[in-house]
mmCIF file of C-alpha atoms in Angstrom:
data_model
loop_
_atom_site.group_PDB
_atom_site.id
_atom_site.type_symbol
_atom_site.label_atom_id
_atom_site.label_comp_id
_atom_site.label_asym_id
_atom_site.label_seq_id
_atom_site.Cartn_x
_atom_site.Cartn_y
_atom_site.Cartn_z
ATOM 1 C CA MET C 399 0.000 0.000 -0.001
ATOM 2 C CA ALA C 400 1.241 3.510 -0.773
ATOM 3 C CA THR C 401 2.258 5.764 2.117
ATOM 4 C CA LEU C 402 -0.803 7.453 3.587
ATOM 5 C CA THR C 403 -0.764 11.162 4.401
ATOM 6 C CA LYS C 404 -3.493 13.116 6.147
ATOM 7 C CA ALA C 405 -5.631 14.732 3.453
ATOM 8 C CA PRO C 406 -7.470 18.030 3.918
ATOM 9 C CA VAL C 407 -11.278 17.799 4.080
ATOM 10 C CA VAL C 408 -13.741 20.389 2.788
ATOM 11 C CA GLU C 409 -17.533 20.195 2.837
ATOM 12 C CA GLY C 410 -20.386 22.436 1.735
ATOM 13 C CA HIS C 411 -23.314 22.790 -0.634
ATOM 14 C CA ILE C 412 -23.481 23.431 -4.396
ATOM 15 C CA PRO C 413 -26.439 25.184 -6.064
ATOM 16 C CA PHE C 414 -28.125 22.920 -8.612
ATOM 17 C CA ALA C 415 -30.555 24.576 -11.046
ATOM 18 C CA TYR C 416 -33.054 22.180 -12.571
ATOM 19 C CA GLN C 417 -36.335 22.804 -14.421
ATOM 20 C CA GLY C 418 -36.584 26.403 -13.210
ATOM 21 C CA GLU C 419 -35.830 25.690 -9.535
ATOM 22 C CA THR C 420 -32.584 25.709 -7.573
ATOM 23 C CA TYR C 421 -31.677 22.972 -5.121
ATOM 24 C CA GLU C 422 -28.576 22.187 -3.057
ATOM 25 C CA THR C 423 -26.178 19.276 -3.384
ATOM 26 C CA TYR C 424 -24.095 18.486 -0.300
ATOM 27 C CA TYR C 425 -20.458 17.538 -0.948
ATOM 28 C CA LYS C 426 -17.412 16.413 1.022
ATOM 29 C CA VAL C 427 -13.994 16.481 -0.604
ATOM 30 C CA TYR C 428 -10.927 14.662 0.704
ATOM 31 C CA GLY C 429 -7.645 15.905 -0.718
ATOM 32 C CA ASP C 430 -6.389 19.064 -2.403
ATOM 33 C CA LEU C 431 -8.250 19.630 -5.665
ATOM 34 C CA ALA C 432 -6.518 22.948 -6.386
ATOM 35 C CA ASN C 433 -3.007 21.459 -6.297
ATOM 36 C CA ARG C 434 -3.825 17.941 -7.410
ATOM 37 C CA THR C 435 -1.221 15.838 -9.181
ATOM 38 C CA GLN C 436 -3.731 13.116 -10.119
ATOM 39 C CA SER C 437 -7.282 13.148 -11.456
ATOM 40 C CA PRO C 438 -9.945 13.113 -8.733
ATOM 41 C CA LEU C 439 -12.264 10.179 -8.074
ATOM 42 C CA VAL C 440 -15.982 10.997 -7.822
ATOM 43 C CA ALA C 441 -17.852 8.504 -5.606
ATOM 44 C CA LEU C 442 -21.506 7.802 -6.393
ATOM 45 C CA HIS C 443 -23.433 6.327 -3.473
ATOM 46 C CA GLY C 444 -26.057 3.587 -3.563
ATOM 47 C CA GLY C 445 -29.801 3.506 -3.149
ATOM 48 C CA PRO C 446 -31.302 5.309 -4.804
ATOM 49 C CA GLY C 447 -31.961 7.309 -1.670
ATOM 50 C CA LEU C 448 -28.988 6.539 0.619
ATOM 51 C CA SER C 449 -25.978 8.771 1.392
ATOM 52 C CA HIS C 450 -22.245 9.025 0.803
ATOM 53 C CA ASP C 451 -21.386 7.932 4.366
ATOM 54 C CA ALA C 452 -21.268 4.200 3.588
ATOM 55 C CA LEU C 453 -18.489 4.900 1.060
ATOM 56 C CA LEU C 454 -16.218 6.889 3.372
ATOM 57 C CA PRO C 455 -13.440 4.248 3.554
ATOM 58 C CA ILE C 456 -12.694 5.230 -0.063
ATOM 59 C CA SER C 457 -11.346 8.502 1.353
ATOM 60 C CA ASP C 458 -8.204 6.435 2.126
ATOM 61 C CA LEU C 459 -7.207 7.076 -1.494
ATOM 62 C CA ALA C 460 -6.881 10.784 -0.782
ATOM 63 C CA GLY C 461 -3.946 9.935 1.462
ATOM 64 C CA THR C 462 -2.151 8.595 -1.609
ATOM 65 C CA SER C 463 -2.669 11.847 -3.584
ATOM 66 C CA ILE C 464 -5.948 10.867 -5.343
ATOM 67 C CA PRO C 465 -8.582 13.469 -4.312
ATOM 68 C CA VAL C 466 -11.973 11.924 -3.604
ATOM 69 C CA ILE C 467 -15.255 13.817 -4.078
ATOM 70 C CA PHE C 468 -18.283 12.494 -2.182
ATOM 71 C CA TYR C 469 -21.773 13.938 -2.344
ATOM 72 C CA ASP C 470 -25.328 13.179 -1.305
ATOM 73 C CA GLN C 471 -27.575 12.974 -4.338
ATOM 74 C CA ILE C 472 -30.589 15.272 -4.497
ATOM 75 C CA GLY C 473 -33.525 14.129 -2.380
ATOM 76 C CA ASN C 474 -31.177 12.331 0.007
ATOM 77 C CA ALA C 475 -29.483 12.910 3.374
ATOM 78 C CA ARG C 476 -27.912 16.408 3.565
ATOM 79 C CA SER C 477 -28.982 17.582 0.096
ATOM 80 C CA THR C 478 -32.358 19.164 -0.706
ATOM 81 C CA HIS C 479 -35.321 16.908 0.077
ATOM 82 C CA LEU C 480 -38.307 17.105 -2.268
ATOM 83 C CA LYS C 481 -41.063 15.018 -0.730
ATOM 84 C CA ASP C 482 -43.806 16.711 -2.732
ATOM 85 C CA LYS C 483 -42.397 15.970 -6.191
ATOM 86 C CA PRO C 484 -44.320 13.390 -8.245
ATOM 87 C CA PRO C 485 -42.609 10.025 -8.878
ATOM 88 C CA THR C 486 -42.007 11.047 -12.515
ATOM 89 C CA PHE C 487 -39.668 13.854 -11.316
ATOM 90 C CA TRP C 488 -37.099 11.286 -10.265
ATOM 91 C CA THR C 489 -35.220 10.118 -13.355
ATOM 92 C CA ILE C 490 -31.734 8.904 -14.224
ATOM 93 C CA ASP C 491 -31.209 12.089 -16.279
ATOM 94 C CA LEU C 492 -31.947 14.237 -13.215
ATOM 95 C CA PHE C 493 -29.114 12.562 -11.299
ATOM 96 C CA ILE C 494 -26.791 12.757 -14.310
ATOM 97 C CA ASP C 495 -27.494 16.497 -14.592
ATOM 98 C CA GLU C 496 -26.656 16.865 -10.905
ATOM 99 C CA LEU C 497 -23.389 14.963 -11.399
ATOM 100 C CA GLU C 498 -22.427 17.166 -14.371
ATOM 101 C CA ASN C 499 -23.206 20.246 -12.270
ATOM 102 C CA LEU C 500 -20.895 18.964 -9.517
ATOM 103 C CA LEU C 501 -18.060 18.290 -11.963
ATOM 104 C CA LYS C 502 -18.351 21.809 -13.406
ATOM 105 C CA HIS C 503 -18.502 23.380 -9.945
ATOM 106 C CA PHE C 504 -15.129 21.856 -9.067
ATOM 107 C CA GLY C 505 -13.694 22.442 -12.540
ATOM 108 C CA VAL C 506 -12.756 18.781 -12.996
ATOM 109 C CA GLN C 507 -14.948 17.934 -15.974
ATOM 110 C CA ASP C 508 -11.939 17.597 -18.265
ATOM 111 C CA GLY C 509 -10.244 14.863 -16.222
ATOM 112 C CA PHE C 510 -11.826 12.638 -13.551
ATOM 113 C CA HIS C 511 -12.650 9.077 -12.573
ATOM 114 C CA VAL C 512 -15.979 7.671 -11.331
ATOM 115 C CA LEU C 513 -16.614 4.983 -8.749
ATOM 116 C CA GLY C 514 -20.245 3.958 -8.505
ATOM 117 C CA HIS C 515 -21.438 1.631 -5.764
ATOM 118 C CA SER C 516 -24.604 -0.422 -6.351
ATOM 119 C CA TRP C 517 -27.168 2.138 -7.658
ATOM 120 C CA GLY C 518 -24.214 4.509 -8.023
ATOM 121 C CA GLY C 519 -22.783 2.087 -10.596
ATOM 122 C CA ILE C 520 -26.000 2.352 -12.567
ATOM 123 C CA LEU C 521 -25.685 6.123 -12.471
ATOM 124 C CA GLY C 522 -22.025 6.059 -13.495
ATOM 125 C CA CYS C 523 -22.648 3.634 -16.338
ATOM 126 C CA GLU C 524 -25.664 5.590 -17.631
ATOM 127 C CA PHE C 525 -23.635 8.815 -17.424
ATOM 128 C CA GLU C 526 -20.993 7.291 -19.684
ATOM 129 C CA VAL C 527 -23.466 5.764 -22.118
ATOM 130 C CA ARG C 528 -25.926 8.679 -22.374
ATOM 131 C CA ARG C 529 -23.553 11.657 -22.251
ATOM 132 C CA GLN C 530 -20.187 10.240 -23.401
ATOM 133 C CA PRO C 531 -18.312 12.666 -21.114
ATOM 134 C CA ARG C 532 -14.991 13.618 -22.656
ATOM 135 C CA GLY C 533 -13.243 13.899 -19.291
ATOM 136 C CA LEU C 534 -14.124 10.462 -17.877
ATOM 137 C CA GLN C 535 -10.855 8.540 -17.693
ATOM 138 C CA LYS C 536 -11.692 5.410 -15.659
ATOM 139 C CA LEU C 537 -14.974 3.850 -14.462
ATOM 140 C CA ILE C 538 -15.284 1.574 -11.424
ATOM 141 C CA LEU C 539 -18.509 -0.417 -11.010
ATOM 142 C CA ALA C 540 -18.478 -1.691 -7.435
ATOM 143 C CA ASP C 541 -21.123 -4.233 -6.378
ATOM 144 C CA SER C 542 -23.459 -2.942 -9.072
ATOM 145 C CA LEU C 543 -25.933 -4.315 -11.610
ATOM 146 C CA PRO C 544 -26.621 -4.028 -15.345
ATOM 147 C CA ALA C 545 -30.320 -4.959 -15.175
ATOM 148 C CA ILE C 546 -32.925 -4.739 -12.422
ATOM 149 C CA ASP C 547 -34.315 -8.219 -13.125
ATOM 150 C CA LEU C 548 -30.925 -9.776 -12.316
ATOM 151 C CA TRP C 549 -30.779 -7.815 -9.055
ATOM 152 C CA ASN C 550 -34.306 -8.870 -8.130
ATOM 153 C CA ALA C 551 -33.524 -12.495 -8.930
ATOM 154 C CA SER C 552 -30.455 -12.388 -6.677
ATOM 155 C CA ASN C 553 -32.382 -10.803 -3.802
ATOM 156 C CA ALA C 554 -35.167 -13.393 -4.123
ATOM 157 C CA GLN C 555 -32.621 -16.194 -4.038
ATOM 158 C CA LEU C 556 -30.740 -14.849 -1.007
ATOM 159 C CA VAL C 557 -33.890 -14.105 1.002
ATOM 160 C CA GLN C 558 -34.661 -17.838 0.899
ATOM 161 C CA THR C 559 -31.615 -18.494 3.098
ATOM 162 C CA PHE C 560 -33.246 -16.766 6.089
ATOM 163 C CA PRO C 561 -35.797 -17.949 8.667
ATOM 164 C CA LYS C 562 -39.471 -17.359 7.962
ATOM 165 C CA GLU C 563 -39.799 -14.299 10.232
ATOM 166 C CA VAL C 564 -36.982 -12.508 8.415
ATOM 167 C CA GLN C 565 -38.527 -13.328 5.039
ATOM 168 C CA GLU C 566 -41.906 -12.034 6.216
ATOM 169 C CA GLY C 567 -40.358 -8.865 7.635
ATOM 170 C CA LEU C 568 -38.681 -8.118 4.305
ATOM 171 C CA MET C 569 -41.770 -8.922 2.260
ATOM 172 C CA GLY C 570 -43.949 -6.735 4.481
ATOM 173 C CA GLY C 571 -41.843 -3.683 3.668
ATOM 174 C CA MET C 572 -42.589 -0.394 5.367
ATOM 175 C CA LYS C 573 -46.122 -1.503 6.336
ATOM 176 C CA ASP C 574 -44.484 -2.737 9.552
ATOM 177 C CA PRO C 575 -41.370 -0.526 9.816
ATOM 178 C CA LYS C 576 -39.984 -2.133 12.961
ATOM 179 C CA ALA C 577 -40.190 -5.683 11.577
ATOM 180 C CA PHE C 578 -38.840 -4.516 8.219
ATOM 181 C CA GLN C 579 -35.880 -2.668 9.742
ATOM 182 C CA GLY C 580 -34.954 -5.689 11.852
ATOM 183 C CA ALA C 581 -35.184 -8.031 8.887
ATOM 184 C CA LEU C 582 -33.237 -5.636 6.665
ATOM 185 C CA ARG C 583 -30.474 -5.361 9.288
ATOM 186 C CA GLU C 584 -30.296 -9.174 9.412
ATOM 187 C CA PHE C 585 -30.171 -9.420 5.612
ATOM 188 C CA HIS C 586 -27.385 -6.839 5.345
ATOM 189 C CA ALA C 587 -25.367 -8.508 8.104
ATOM 190 C CA HIS C 588 -25.048 -11.513 5.768
ATOM 191 C CA TYR C 589 -25.017 -9.977 2.277
ATOM 192 C CA GLY C 590 -24.521 -6.214 2.749
ATOM 193 C CA CYS C 591 -21.539 -5.835 5.084
ATOM 194 C CA LEU C 592 -19.749 -8.604 6.992
ATOM 195 C CA VAL C 593 -17.983 -6.264 9.434
ATOM 196 C CA LYS C 594 -19.163 -6.855 13.002
ATOM 197 C CA PRO C 595 -20.662 -4.744 14.389
ATOM 198 C CA LEU C 596 -22.018 -3.026 11.288
ATOM 199 C CA PRO C 597 -20.156 0.276 10.760
ATOM 200 C CA ALA C 598 -22.039 3.330 12.022
ATOM 201 C CA GLU C 599 -21.607 4.994 8.605
ATOM 202 C CA PHE C 600 -23.216 2.028 6.879
ATOM 203 C CA ILE C 601 -26.169 2.064 9.290
ATOM 204 C CA TYR C 602 -26.520 5.842 8.896
ATOM 205 C CA SER C 603 -26.816 5.488 5.123
ATOM 206 C CA LEU C 604 -29.526 2.833 5.405
ATOM 207 C CA ASP C 605 -31.384 4.942 7.955
ATOM 208 C CA GLN C 606 -31.658 7.781 5.434
ATOM 209 C CA VAL C 607 -34.380 5.700 3.802
ATOM 210 C CA PHE C 608 -35.440 3.046 6.292
ATOM 211 C CA GLY C 609 -34.820 4.717 9.661
ATOM 212 C CA GLU C 610 -37.416 6.283 11.924
ATOM 213 C CA ASN C 611 -36.775 9.714 10.364
ATOM 214 C CA GLY C 612 -35.826 8.435 6.939
ATOM 215 C CA ASP C 613 -37.090 9.843 3.648
ATOM 216 C CA PRO C 614 -38.214 7.084 1.223
ATOM 217 C CA THR C 615 -39.236 9.531 -1.530
ATOM 218 C CA VAL C 616 -36.397 8.709 -3.922
ATOM 219 C CA ALA C 617 -36.146 5.036 -2.999
ATOM 220 C CA SER C 618 -39.845 4.471 -3.691
ATOM 221 C CA ALA C 619 -39.867 6.243 -7.088
ATOM 222 C CA PRO C 620 -40.033 3.911 -10.127
ATOM 223 C CA ILE C 621 -36.621 5.038 -11.432
ATOM 224 C CA LEU C 622 -35.472 1.502 -12.218
ATOM 225 C CA LYS C 623 -38.745 -0.071 -13.344
ATOM 226 C CA ASP C 624 -37.840 -2.556 -16.138
ATOM 227 C CA TRP C 625 -34.378 -0.959 -16.319
ATOM 228 C CA THR C 626 -31.471 -2.548 -18.203
ATOM 229 C CA ILE C 627 -28.289 -1.300 -19.799
ATOM 230 C CA ILE C 628 -27.071 -4.679 -21.091
ATOM 231 C CA ASP C 629 -27.877 -3.879 -24.732
ATOM 232 C CA ARG C 630 -25.966 -0.559 -24.461
ATOM 233 C CA LEU C 631 -22.776 -1.681 -22.678
ATOM 234 C CA HIS C 632 -20.835 -1.591 -25.967
ATOM 235 C CA LEU C 633 -21.131 2.216 -25.700
ATOM 236 C CA VAL C 634 -18.922 2.289 -22.564
ATOM 237 C CA ARG C 635 -15.616 3.689 -23.806
ATOM 238 C CA ALA C 636 -13.760 4.219 -20.527
ATOM 239 C CA PRO C 637 -11.567 1.419 -19.133
ATOM 240 C CA THR C 638 -13.778 -0.221 -16.500
ATOM 241 C CA PHE C 639 -13.074 -2.125 -13.283
ATOM 242 C CA VAL C 640 -15.920 -4.410 -12.172
ATOM 243 C CA ILE C 641 -15.889 -5.429 -8.493
ATOM 244 C CA ASN C 642 -18.078 -7.729 -6.435
ATOM 245 C CA GLY C 643 -17.855 -9.856 -3.303
ATOM 246 C CA ARG C 644 -18.242 -13.612 -2.962
ATOM 247 C CA LYS C 645 -21.283 -13.112 -0.686
ATOM 248 C CA ASP C 646 -22.542 -10.065 -2.547
ATOM 249 C CA ILE C 647 -26.131 -9.297 -3.524
ATOM 250 C CA SER C 648 -24.389 -8.497 -6.815
ATOM 251 C CA GLN C 649 -23.572 -12.151 -7.381
ATOM 252 C CA ASP C 650 -21.405 -13.268 -10.292
ATOM 253 C CA PHE C 651 -24.440 -13.880 -12.526
ATOM 254 C CA VAL C 652 -25.566 -10.308 -11.821
ATOM 255 C CA VAL C 653 -22.312 -8.550 -12.801
ATOM 256 C CA ALA C 654 -21.202 -10.943 -15.578
ATOM 257 C CA PRO C 655 -22.917 -8.910 -18.372
ATOM 258 C CA PHE C 656 -20.614 -5.959 -17.532
ATOM 259 C CA PHE C 657 -17.608 -8.171 -18.205
ATOM 260 C CA GLU C 658 -19.138 -9.604 -21.359
ATOM 261 C CA GLY C 659 -20.411 -6.323 -22.811
ATOM 262 C CA ILE C 660 -17.764 -3.680 -22.021
ATOM 263 C CA SER C 661 -14.726 -3.686 -24.333
ATOM 264 C CA LYS C 662 -11.972 -2.534 -21.905
ATOM 265 C CA VAL C 663 -12.804 -4.283 -18.644
ATOM 266 C CA LYS C 664 -11.320 -6.207 -15.713
ATOM 267 C CA TRP C 665 -13.272 -8.035 -12.981
ATOM 268 C CA VAL C 666 -12.194 -8.953 -9.460
ATOM 269 C CA THR C 667 -14.293 -10.843 -6.898
ATOM 270 C CA PHE C 668 -13.307 -10.232 -3.260
ATOM 271 C CA GLU C 669 -13.458 -13.650 -1.651
ATOM 272 C CA ASN C 670 -14.013 -12.429 1.932
ATOM 273 C CA SER C 671 -16.582 -9.741 1.163
ATOM 274 C CA SER C 672 -20.247 -9.175 0.476
ATOM 275 C CA HIS C 673 -21.691 -5.894 -0.878
ATOM 276 C CA THR C 674 -19.077 -3.574 0.661
ATOM 277 C CA PRO C 675 -15.512 -4.829 0.072
ATOM 278 C CA PHE C 676 -14.203 -1.308 0.770
ATOM 279 C CA TRP C 677 -15.152 -2.052 4.403
ATOM 280 C CA GLU C 678 -14.554 -5.802 4.479
ATOM 281 C CA GLU C 679 -11.210 -6.000 2.635
ATOM 282 C CA ARG C 680 -10.365 -2.348 2.893
ATOM 283 C CA GLU C 681 -6.624 -2.345 2.292
ATOM 284 C CA ARG C 682 -6.742 -4.691 -0.710
ATOM 285 C CA PHE C 683 -9.689 -2.786 -2.181
ATOM 286 C CA MET C 684 -7.787 0.505 -2.034
ATOM 287 C CA GLN C 685 -4.631 -1.088 -3.449
ATOM 288 C CA LEU C 686 -6.443 -2.559 -6.461
ATOM 289 C CA VAL C 687 -8.426 0.615 -7.118
ATOM 290 C CA ARG C 688 -5.327 2.775 -6.849
ATOM 291 C CA ASP C 689 -3.391 0.464 -9.186
ATOM 292 C CA PHE C 690 -6.267 0.599 -11.705
ATOM 293 C CA LEU C 691 -6.513 4.409 -11.577
ATOM 294 C CA GLU C 692 -2.755 4.873 -11.946
ATOM 295 C CA LEU C 693 -2.411 2.363 -14.790
ATOM 296 C CA LYS C 694 -1.572 4.075 -18.075
ATOM 297 C CA VAL C 695 -3.893 2.897 -20.868
#
């Protein structure tokens, strides 16, 4: 592992104008963007509807001179909440527009990398395919999915490994929040994050949707209804690193189409991880990501 140095941290809010209204995107940057010697990595959190907190181990890279930009997507956590917007307001293009706005705000649009975790991988992949951003140098799809039906099939399969009360709690959803939260915590302890106890940052992110004061607006919108990108993966130009864990919700059969459909791609499965190898095999994760980002193509 490269020598770690303490990286400066800056946080704040960015104005985001969209359809005649202005919202705020919360950001947290680790590392010195102004005097950077390497392209920054933009981290896209999961959900939709969670927060950047679960991804914070990735800030380790800033200690090896790779600045890392985290942010909470609109409707989530510390960014503007919009509970009164109709479900049709929430689209993939909305979140891509917000990402482009963030890149322009920091002046990094001409040279950057993207790491998308879970739903964040969907967002990163769609950003590349729909907008073909000239500045995107490397794309990392961590524990993600290329089609919602594959994700649903994996979840259905894994749920069957639990006792009946856990299955019922998950199937009941937010109709019985207490039972659902307990069942969800149990599910994630096996297939979401194997660290014991679950990291506070991981729990905080889940609570942004499922907690007592959570906001399920974005998570409940039909953003991914019938969604797939499998037939468009040939449009991914950036060298891509596909990552999953052996006990991941993003099982091998879920992520395999990325490997089959993207032209410049590598795939690593973390044998001692589930859905969050950046927590579970932290040092190795950072080493492999750093090596990938620094590799000249």
